[in-house]
Coordinates of C-alpha atoms in Angstrom, one line a residue:
Chain H
E132 CA 104.6 70.8 95.5
A133 CA 103.2 74.1 94.3
G134 CA 105.7 77.0 94.3
V135 CA 104.9 80.6 95.2
V136 CA 101.9 81.8 93.3
Q137 CA 101.3 85.4 92.4
S138 CA 98.5 87.3 90.7
P139 CA 98.0 89.0 88.5
R140 CA 100.9 88.5 86.3
Y141 CA 100.5 91.8 84.5
K142 CA 98.7 95.0 85.5
I143 CA 98.5 98.3 83.6
I144 CA 96.9 101.3 85.4
E145 CA 96.7 105.0 85.1
K146 CA 98.7 107.0 87.6
K147 CA 96.8 108.0 90.8
Q148 CA 94.8 104.7 90.6
P149 CA 95.1 102.0 93.4
V150 CA 96.4 98.6 92.6
A151 CA 96.9 95.4 94.7
F152 CA 98.9 92.4 94.3
W153 CA 98.3 88.9 95.8
C154 CA 100.9 86.1 96.9
N155 CA 100.4 82.6 98.2
P156 CA 103.6 81.3 99.6
I157 CA 104.9 77.8 99.6
S158 CA 102.8 75.6 102.2
G159 CA 104.6 75.7 105.4
H160 CA 106.9 78.6 104.7
N161 CA 106.5 81.0 107.7
T162 CA 108.7 83.8 106.1
L163 CA 107.2 85.9 103.2
Y164 CA 108.9 88.7 101.4
W165 CA 107.8 91.3 99.0
Y166 CA 110.4 92.8 96.7
L167 CA 110.7 95.4 94.0
Q168 CA 112.8 94.8 91.0
N169 CA 113.6 97.6 88.6
L170 CA 114.9 96.8 85.0
G171 CA 118.6 95.6 85.2
Q172 CA 118.5 95.5 89.0
G173 CA 118.4 92.8 91.7
P174 CA 115.3 92.5 93.9
E175 CA 115.1 95.0 96.6
L176 CA 113.2 94.2 99.9
L177 CA 110.0 96.0 100.6
I178 CA 108.7 94.1 103.5
R179 CA 109.4 90.9 105.5
Y180 CA 106.8 88.9 107.3
E181 CA 107.5 86.2 110.0
N182 CA 104.0 84.5 110.0
E183 CA 101.5 87.3 110.4
E184 CA 104.0 89.8 111.8
A185 CA 105.7 92.3 109.7
V186 CA 109.3 92.2 111.1
D187 CA 111.0 94.5 108.5
D188 CA 109.1 97.1 106.6
S189 CA 111.8 99.9 106.8
Q190 CA 112.1 100.0 102.9
L191 CA 108.3 100.2 102.4
P192 CA 107.1 103.7 101.3
K193 CA 104.4 103.8 103.8
D194 CA 102.7 107.0 102.3
R195 CA 101.3 104.9 99.5
F196 CA 102.3 101.3 100.1
S197 CA 100.6 99.0 102.5
A198 CA 100.8 95.2 102.9
E199 CA 99.0 92.6 105.1
R200 CA 99.4 88.9 105.8
L201 CA 96.2 87.8 107.5
K202 CA 96.5 84.4 109.2
G203 CA 100.1 84.2 108.4
V204 CA 99.5 82.7 104.9
D205 CA 98.5 84.7 101.9
S206 CA 99.7 88.3 101.6
T207 CA 98.5 91.3 99.7
L208 CA 100.5 94.4 98.6
K209 CA 98.6 97.5 97.8
I210 CA 99.7 100.9 96.3
Q211 CA 97.3 103.7 96.5
P212 CA 97.8 106.0 94.7
A213 CA 100.2 104.6 92.2
E214 CA 102.9 106.9 90.6
L215 CA 104.8 106.7 87.3
G216 CA 107.9 105.6 89.1
D217 CA 106.1 102.6 90.6
S218 CA 106.3 100.8 87.2
A219 CA 108.4 97.6 88.1
V220 CA 108.2 93.9 88.8
Y221 CA 106.9 93.0 92.2
L222 CA 108.2 89.7 93.4
C223 CA 106.9 87.6 96.4
A224 CA 109.3 85.0 97.9
S225 CA 108.9 82.7 100.8
S226 CA 111.3 80.8 102.9
L227 CA 111.5 78.1 105.7
V228 CA 114.3 77.8 108.1
L229 CA 115.1 74.0 108.4
S230 CA 116.1 72.1 111.5
S231 CA 119.7 72.2 110.1
G232 CA 119.6 76.0 110.1
H233 CA 119.5 76.1 106.4
N234 CA 117.4 78.8 104.9
E235 CA 116.5 78.9 101.2
Q236 CA 114.3 81.4 99.5
F237 CA 111.9 80.7 96.6
F238 CA 110.3 83.4 94.3
G239 CA 107.1 83.7 92.5
P240 CA 106.8 84.6 88.8
G241 CA 106.2 88.2 89.9
T242 CA 103.7 91.0 88.8
R243 CA 104.7 93.3 86.2
L244 CA 103.1 96.7 87.0
T245 CA 102.9 99.5 84.4
V246 CA 101.8 102.9 85.4
L247 CA 100.6 105.2 82.6
Chain E
G96 CA 119.0 98.6 100.7
Q97 CA 122.3 97.0 100.3
Q98 CA 123.3 95.4 96.8
L99 CA 126.1 93.2 96.4
N100 CA 128.9 93.8 93.9
Q101 CA 128.4 91.2 90.9
S102 CA 130.8 90.9 88.0
P103 CA 130.8 90.8 85.2
Q104 CA 127.7 92.8 84.4
S105 CA 127.2 91.0 81.1
M106 CA 128.9 88.2 79.2
F107 CA 128.7 87.2 75.5
I108 CA 130.2 83.7 74.9
Q109 CA 130.2 80.9 72.4
E110 CA 128.2 77.8 73.0
G111 CA 130.4 75.3 74.7
E112 CA 132.6 77.7 76.6
D113 CA 132.9 77.8 80.4
V114 CA 131.6 80.9 82.2
S115 CA 132.7 82.3 85.5
M116 CA 131.0 85.1 87.6
N117 CA 131.5 86.3 91.2
C118 CA 129.8 88.4 93.7
T119 CA 131.5 90.4 96.5
S120 CA 130.4 92.2 99.6
S121 CA 131.9 94.3 102.5
S122 CA 129.6 92.3 104.8
I123 CA 129.9 88.6 106.1
F124 CA 127.1 86.3 105.1
N125 CA 126.3 83.0 106.4
T126 CA 124.6 81.7 103.4
W127 CA 125.1 82.4 99.7
L128 CA 122.5 81.6 97.1
W129 CA 122.7 81.8 93.2
Y130 CA 119.5 82.4 91.0
K131 CA 118.7 82.4 87.3
Q132 CA 116.0 84.6 86.0
D133 CA 114.6 84.3 82.6
P134 CA 112.6 87.2 80.9
G135 CA 109.2 87.7 82.4
E136 CA 109.7 85.2 85.4
G137 CA 110.9 85.2 88.8
P138 CA 114.3 84.1 89.9
V139 CA 114.9 80.3 90.1
L140 CA 117.2 79.0 92.9
L141 CA 120.2 77.1 91.3
I142 CA 122.5 76.5 94.2
A143 CA 122.7 77.1 98.0
L144 CA 125.9 77.5 100.0
Y145 CA 126.0 77.2 103.8
K146 CA 129.7 76.9 105.0
A147 CA 132.7 78.9 104.3
G148 CA 134.9 77.2 101.6
E149 CA 132.0 74.9 100.6
L150 CA 132.1 73.8 97.0
T151 CA 128.7 72.8 95.5
S152 CA 127.6 71.4 92.1
N153 CA 124.3 71.2 90.3
G154 CA 124.9 69.5 86.9
R155 CA 127.1 71.8 84.9
L156 CA 127.0 74.5 87.5
T157 CA 129.5 74.8 90.5
A158 CA 129.4 77.5 93.1
Q159 CA 131.9 78.3 96.0
F160 CA 131.2 80.0 99.3
G161 CA 134.4 82.2 99.7
I162 CA 136.8 81.5 102.7
T163 CA 136.2 85.2 104.0
R164 CA 132.5 84.7 103.8
K165 CA 132.3 88.0 101.8
D166 CA 132.3 86.4 98.4
S167 CA 131.0 83.7 96.2
F168 CA 131.7 82.4 92.7
L169 CA 129.5 80.6 90.1
N170 CA 130.9 78.6 87.2
I171 CA 129.1 77.1 84.3
S172 CA 130.7 74.6 82.1
A173 CA 130.2 73.8 78.5
S174 CA 127.5 76.5 78.1
I175 CA 124.3 75.7 76.0
P176 CA 121.9 78.1 74.5
S177 CA 119.3 77.6 77.4
D178 CA 121.9 79.1 79.8
V179 CA 121.0 82.5 78.6
G180 CA 119.5 84.7 81.3
I181 CA 120.4 86.9 84.3
Y182 CA 122.3 85.3 87.1
F183 CA 121.9 86.8 90.7
C184 CA 123.8 86.1 93.8
A185 CA 122.2 86.6 97.2
G186 CA 123.8 86.7 100.5
L187 CA 121.8 86.0 103.8
T188 CA 122.4 87.5 107.2
G189 CA 119.7 86.9 109.9
N190 CA 116.6 86.5 107.9
Q191 CA 117.4 89.2 105.3
F192 CA 118.6 88.4 101.8
Y193 CA 120.7 90.9 99.8
F194 CA 121.0 90.6 96.1
G195 CA 123.8 91.3 93.6
T196 CA 123.1 93.5 90.5
G197 CA 123.0 90.6 88.2
T198 CA 125.2 89.1 85.4
S199 CA 123.5 88.8 81.9
L200 CA 124.6 85.8 80.1
T201 CA 124.2 85.6 76.3
V202 CA 125.3 82.2 74.6
I203 CA 126.0 82.6 70.9
P204 CA 125.2 79.1 69.1

């Protein structure tokens, strides 16, 4: 079974340019997460989707960040315009709550963004 | 967002030694997960724990869900060079995961 797919793996842009990241979760996983990971830190949640609904976007800087998950499967995260401080790894993850109530989260490889 | 307290921050050990790391929180969690992250990759799930007091093994890795539900421990026995990486704990409450700050492990051959 394929894992979480993300693209691109690397992106280098100049400040004030827009950038978009794409994520395809594990098939059947209804919960999708976007995280920001700075060097030497653990992942920090940006937004969480349950199917196509954004149920937690409290940590998403909405002045420049936006996300969508049309049809409740793939998702895109956009930054416009990018700032130097946005340089980080953007991780996508997905999870499924099993009938047992167990919930395990699986990550994609991440997109490393460098803003010059 | 909340980040869990993970210690130690880094470890340098000889190949063959055992490793212990832990994660603590002021909040109660109903699930604890442990991940390993290699450079340039996303975190990979190692062990999941669902019940207070639970002890679970995955090969040379053993993890425990603390009785208070506010902590968890990961042990690696007989370390090998490929154990090198950053280990993260994660606690789940509701549908939200909170992550530790990571333990960087270096194994010296």
